[in-house]
Amino acid sequence: MEFISKRLEVALIPEYQKEIMHAVATHPRVAVRSSHKTGKSFCATALALWWASEKPNGRVVLTATTNPQIRNILWKELKRLSYGRGFPVPAELPGIGMQWPDGREIIGFSTKESERMAGISGSDLLFIVDEASGVTENIFEAIEGNRAGGAHILLIGNPTRPSGTFYDAFHSKTEFYKTFHVTGHDASEYDIPGLATSAWIDEKLAEWGEYSPMYQVRCMGNFASSHETTVVPLSLVSEAVEAYEH
């Protein structure tokens, strides 16, 4: 997606991000499982800007498991990328998103606001589901109903839960998705501030161990299975940590 890199004036975009962006433009359903700090938020917001700016009736719905994830991460990145980059200037919709005079828009809300997902339609519609592993099935059911008109969807996040729609995209339903797997090592090959570093990965390998669920999920982007003797699944631990941080 050379348009994105030129318009955003970004000197270096990891190759895997370009491949993901191109896939979303050409495939109706794309799923990305990744480790920490691989540039997921940049990828999601760059795609949102490209889609809304270039599609005649571009409409993007950004959703994540919590409002702070939308407000403090995705919206912040969206504003940073769009400011002074030559994109048509939209009007900001406080607490919701941004809208252009001709109706093109980027809106966002948490998956806890499931009632807002109903009835979203459009000829050039893109759903971006961040931290998709933690999203409940009723949200995915609502999205699928909205996709009947030809909408595209990107599922992206850390693979914390070994079940559900995000998990199935890489297992029982791979025929329906274009899938990507991005590890911390993939990100560390690029000298980009903020992305995972080899030093951090080595530190976590020593601290957690290669076969630790935390290392497999956070550094390698692998699904960690819940053993029958597990008292508290990793997915619940991750959700608790996220809730505490926000």
Short mmCIF file of C-alpha atoms in Angstrom, two decimals:
data_model
loop_
_atom_site.label_atom_id
_atom_site.label_comp_id
_atom_site.label_asym_id
_atom_site.label_seq_id
_atom_site.Cartn_x
_atom_site.Cartn_y
_atom_site.Cartn_z
CA MET A 1 0.00 0.00 0.00
CA GLU A 2 2.38 2.67 -1.24
CA PHE A 3 -0.37 5.27 -0.96
CA ILE A 4 -0.46 4.88 2.80
CA SER A 5 3.30 5.15 3.32
CA LYS A 6 3.58 8.20 1.04
CA ARG A 7 0.55 10.00 2.44
CA LEU A 8 1.57 9.38 6.04
CA GLU A 9 5.18 10.32 5.26
CA VAL A 10 6.39 7.35 7.26
CA ALA A 11 9.97 6.46 6.46
CA LEU A 12 9.62 2.80 7.38
CA ILE A 13 6.57 0.60 7.58
CA PRO A 14 7.24 -3.08 8.38
CA GLU A 15 6.60 -5.32 5.41
CA TYR A 16 4.09 -7.37 7.36
CA GLN A 17 1.99 -4.25 7.96
CA LYS A 18 1.96 -3.47 4.23
CA GLU A 19 0.85 -7.04 3.53
CA ILE A 20 -1.95 -6.78 6.10
CA MET A 21 -3.15 -3.46 4.66
CA HIS A 22 -3.17 -4.85 1.14
CA ALA A 23 -5.04 -7.95 2.29
CA VAL A 24 -7.79 -5.88 3.93
CA ALA A 25 -8.24 -3.97 0.68
CA THR A 26 -8.55 -7.15 -1.38
CA HIS A 27 -10.03 -9.78 0.97
CA PRO A 28 -13.38 -9.52 2.78
CA ARG A 29 -12.15 -11.17 6.00
CA VAL A 30 -8.65 -10.80 7.46
CA ALA A 31 -7.38 -11.97 10.85
CA VAL A 32 -4.05 -11.11 12.47
CA ARG A 33 -2.68 -12.75 15.61
CA SER A 34 0.37 -11.05 17.00
CA SER A 35 2.63 -10.54 19.98
CA HIS A 36 2.92 -7.31 21.95
CA LYS A 37 4.28 -4.16 20.29
CA THR A 38 4.06 -5.04 16.63
CA GLY A 39 2.31 -1.82 15.57
CA LYS A 40 -1.28 -3.09 15.69
CA SER A 41 -2.75 0.34 16.52
CA PHE A 42 -0.82 2.03 13.72
CA CYS A 43 -1.92 -0.61 11.24
CA ALA A 44 -5.59 -0.31 12.29
CA THR A 45 -5.71 3.49 12.19
CA ALA A 46 -3.72 3.80 8.95
CA LEU A 47 -6.18 1.42 7.35
CA ALA A 48 -9.12 3.39 8.72
CA LEU A 49 -7.76 6.63 7.27
CA TRP A 50 -7.01 5.07 3.90
CA TRP A 51 -10.41 3.38 3.66
CA ALA A 52 -12.42 6.46 4.67
CA SER A 53 -10.37 8.80 2.47
CA GLU A 54 -10.25 6.72 -0.70
CA LYS A 55 -13.56 4.86 -0.82
CA PRO A 56 -16.40 6.89 -2.39
CA ASN A 57 -18.72 6.01 0.50
CA GLY A 58 -16.03 5.04 2.97
CA ARG A 59 -17.24 4.14 6.43
CA VAL A 60 -15.09 2.54 9.13
CA VAL A 61 -16.20 1.11 12.46
CA LEU A 62 -13.41 0.71 15.00
CA THR A 63 -14.26 -1.39 18.01
CA ALA A 64 -12.33 -2.80 20.97
CA THR A 65 -13.09 -4.40 24.31
CA THR A 66 -12.98 -1.16 26.34
CA ASN A 67 -13.70 2.53 25.81
CA PRO A 68 -10.19 3.51 27.01
CA GLN A 69 -8.73 1.27 24.30
CA ILE A 70 -10.71 3.26 21.74
CA ARG A 71 -10.20 6.69 23.31
CA ASN A 72 -6.61 6.55 24.56
CA ILE A 73 -5.02 4.36 21.91
CA LEU A 74 -6.94 4.18 18.63
CA TRP A 75 -8.34 7.74 18.57
CA LYS A 76 -5.03 9.18 19.74
CA GLU A 77 -3.18 7.36 16.96
CA LEU A 78 -5.84 8.36 14.43
CA LYS A 79 -5.47 12.05 15.22
CA ARG A 80 -1.67 11.80 15.17
CA LEU A 81 -1.64 10.18 11.75
CA SER A 82 -4.23 12.44 10.15
CA TYR A 83 -2.88 15.79 11.39
CA GLY A 84 -1.13 17.73 8.64
CA ARG A 85 -0.88 14.76 6.30
CA GLY A 86 -3.03 16.11 3.48
CA PHE A 87 -6.11 14.09 4.29
CA PRO A 88 -9.42 15.90 3.73
CA VAL A 89 -10.20 17.59 7.03
CA PRO A 90 -13.12 15.89 8.79
CA ALA A 91 -15.36 17.22 11.52
CA GLU A 92 -14.76 15.59 14.87
CA LEU A 93 -17.71 13.85 16.47
CA PRO A 94 -16.98 14.18 20.21
CA GLY A 95 -16.69 10.78 21.83
CA ILE A 96 -17.65 9.02 18.60
CA GLY A 97 -15.17 9.69 15.83
CA MET A 98 -14.81 11.87 12.75
CA GLN A 99 -16.98 12.61 9.74
CA TRP A 100 -16.41 14.26 6.37
CA PRO A 101 -18.95 16.65 4.78
CA ASP A 102 -19.94 14.04 2.19
CA GLY A 103 -20.84 11.48 4.85
CA ARG A 104 -17.68 9.38 4.92
CA GLU A 105 -16.73 8.64 8.51
CA ILE A 106 -14.72 6.73 11.09
CA ILE A 107 -16.64 5.86 14.24
CA GLY A 108 -15.67 3.85 17.26
CA PHE A 109 -17.10 2.33 20.40
CA SER A 110 -16.39 -0.49 22.82
CA THR A 111 -17.84 -3.94 22.37
CA LYS A 112 -19.67 -3.46 25.66
CA GLU A 113 -21.97 -1.12 23.72
CA SER A 114 -23.43 -3.93 21.63
CA GLU A 115 -26.67 -2.08 20.90
CA ARG A 116 -24.71 0.46 18.84
CA MET A 117 -23.55 -2.29 16.49
CA ALA A 118 -27.05 -2.96 15.17
CA GLY A 119 -28.09 -1.60 11.78
CA ILE A 120 -24.70 -0.31 10.60
CA SER A 121 -24.65 -0.38 6.82
CA GLY A 122 -22.97 1.10 3.76
CA SER A 123 -21.60 0.21 0.35
CA ASP A 124 -17.96 0.77 1.41
CA LEU A 125 -17.95 -0.47 4.99
CA LEU A 126 -14.97 -1.74 7.01
CA PHE A 127 -15.07 -3.18 10.52
CA ILE A 128 -11.81 -3.19 12.50
CA VAL A 129 -11.97 -5.26 15.67
CA ASP A 130 -9.00 -4.58 17.95
CA GLU A 131 -8.06 -7.07 20.69
CA ALA A 132 -10.42 -9.44 18.91
CA SER A 133 -9.64 -12.40 21.15
CA GLY A 134 -11.56 -10.76 24.00
CA VAL A 135 -14.64 -9.79 22.00
CA THR A 136 -17.87 -11.60 22.84
CA GLU A 137 -19.73 -13.69 20.30
CA ASN A 138 -22.84 -11.51 20.25
CA ILE A 139 -20.72 -8.69 18.80
CA PHE A 140 -19.39 -10.91 16.03
CA GLU A 141 -22.93 -12.07 15.29
CA ALA A 142 -24.06 -8.45 14.92
CA ILE A 143 -21.09 -7.65 12.68
CA GLU A 144 -21.82 -10.62 10.45
CA GLY A 145 -25.37 -9.37 9.97
CA ASN A 146 -23.99 -5.98 8.96
CA ARG A 147 -21.52 -7.60 6.56
CA ALA A 148 -24.33 -8.93 4.37
CA GLY A 149 -23.91 -5.90 2.09
CA GLY A 150 -20.29 -6.74 1.28
CA ALA A 151 -18.42 -5.13 4.19
CA HIS A 152 -14.82 -6.07 4.93
CA ILE A 153 -13.55 -6.98 8.39
CA LEU A 154 -10.16 -7.02 10.12
CA LEU A 155 -9.71 -8.98 13.34
CA ILE A 156 -6.47 -8.16 15.11
CA GLY A 157 -5.01 -8.78 18.56
CA ASN A 158 -3.05 -10.93 20.97
CA PRO A 159 -4.30 -14.55 20.91
CA THR A 160 -5.27 -14.81 24.58
CA ARG A 161 -8.40 -16.98 24.30
CA PRO A 162 -8.33 -20.50 22.78
CA SER A 163 -11.94 -20.34 21.63
CA GLY A 164 -14.39 -18.08 19.82
CA THR A 165 -14.48 -16.35 16.44
CA PHE A 166 -10.90 -15.03 16.56
CA TYR A 167 -9.54 -18.47 17.47
CA ASP A 168 -11.67 -20.16 14.81
CA ALA A 169 -10.28 -17.84 12.13
CA PHE A 170 -6.93 -19.63 12.56
CA HIS A 171 -8.31 -23.12 13.05
CA SER A 172 -11.72 -24.41 11.96
CA LYS A 173 -12.59 -21.47 9.67
CA THR A 174 -9.31 -20.68 7.94
CA GLU A 175 -10.94 -21.12 4.52
CA PHE A 176 -12.92 -17.92 5.12
CA TYR A 177 -10.03 -15.71 6.24
CA LYS A 178 -6.75 -14.35 4.99
CA THR A 179 -4.63 -14.86 8.12
CA PHE A 180 -1.38 -13.42 9.41
CA HIS A 181 0.90 -14.35 12.32
CA VAL A 182 3.27 -11.65 13.57
CA THR A 183 5.82 -12.40 16.30
CA GLY A 184 7.92 -10.12 18.43
CA HIS A 185 10.92 -11.25 16.40
CA ASP A 186 9.24 -9.97 13.23
CA ALA A 187 8.83 -6.53 14.81
CA SER A 188 12.35 -6.47 16.30
CA GLU A 189 13.90 -6.71 12.83
CA TYR A 190 12.87 -3.10 12.24
CA ASP A 191 14.54 -0.24 14.07
CA ILE A 192 11.27 1.53 14.85
CA PRO A 193 10.82 3.17 18.27
CA GLY A 194 7.99 1.58 20.20
CA LEU A 195 8.06 -1.81 18.51
CA ALA A 196 9.23 -4.92 20.35
CA THR A 197 13.00 -5.23 20.73
CA SER A 198 15.20 -8.31 20.80
CA ALA A 199 16.36 -7.32 24.28
CA TRP A 200 12.78 -7.32 25.61
CA ILE A 201 12.04 -10.69 24.01
CA ASP A 202 15.21 -12.21 25.47
CA GLU A 203 14.33 -10.77 28.88
CA LYS A 204 10.85 -12.32 28.81
CA LEU A 205 12.23 -15.62 27.58
CA ALA A 206 14.53 -15.74 30.63
CA GLU A 207 11.79 -14.53 32.99
CA TRP A 208 8.82 -16.58 31.77
CA GLY A 209 10.41 -19.55 29.97
CA GLU A 210 9.89 -20.64 26.37
CA TYR A 211 6.81 -22.77 27.09
CA SER A 212 5.11 -20.28 29.39
CA PRO A 213 1.65 -19.22 28.11
CA MET A 214 2.67 -15.61 28.74
CA TYR A 215 5.76 -15.93 26.55
CA GLN A 216 3.90 -17.78 23.83
CA VAL A 217 1.10 -15.19 23.69
CA ARG A 218 2.93 -11.95 24.45
CA CYS A 219 6.17 -12.59 22.57
CA MET A 220 5.36 -15.23 19.97
CA GLY A 221 1.74 -14.45 19.13
CA ASN A 222 0.65 -18.05 19.71
CA PHE A 223 -2.61 -19.20 21.25
CA ALA A 224 -2.06 -20.62 24.71
CA SER A 225 -4.29 -23.58 25.45
CA SER A 226 -6.10 -23.85 28.79
CA HIS A 227 -5.24 -27.13 30.46
CA GLU A 228 -7.96 -28.98 32.37
CA THR A 229 -6.08 -28.29 35.61
CA THR A 230 -6.01 -24.54 34.97
CA VAL A 231 -7.89 -22.65 37.69
CA VAL A 232 -7.82 -19.18 36.11
CA PRO A 233 -7.48 -19.06 32.28
CA LEU A 234 -4.94 -16.70 30.76
CA SER A 235 -7.73 -14.84 28.97
CA LEU A 236 -9.30 -13.83 32.30
CA VAL A 237 -5.93 -12.76 33.70
CA SER A 238 -5.32 -10.61 30.61
CA GLU A 239 -8.75 -9.01 30.86
CA ALA A 240 -8.19 -8.24 34.55
CA VAL A 241 -4.81 -6.64 33.85
CA GLU A 242 -6.29 -4.54 31.04
CA ALA A 243 -9.19 -3.39 33.21
CA TYR A 244 -6.79 -2.44 36.02
CA GLU A 245 -4.50 -0.47 33.68
CA HIS A 246 -7.44 1.51 32.25
#
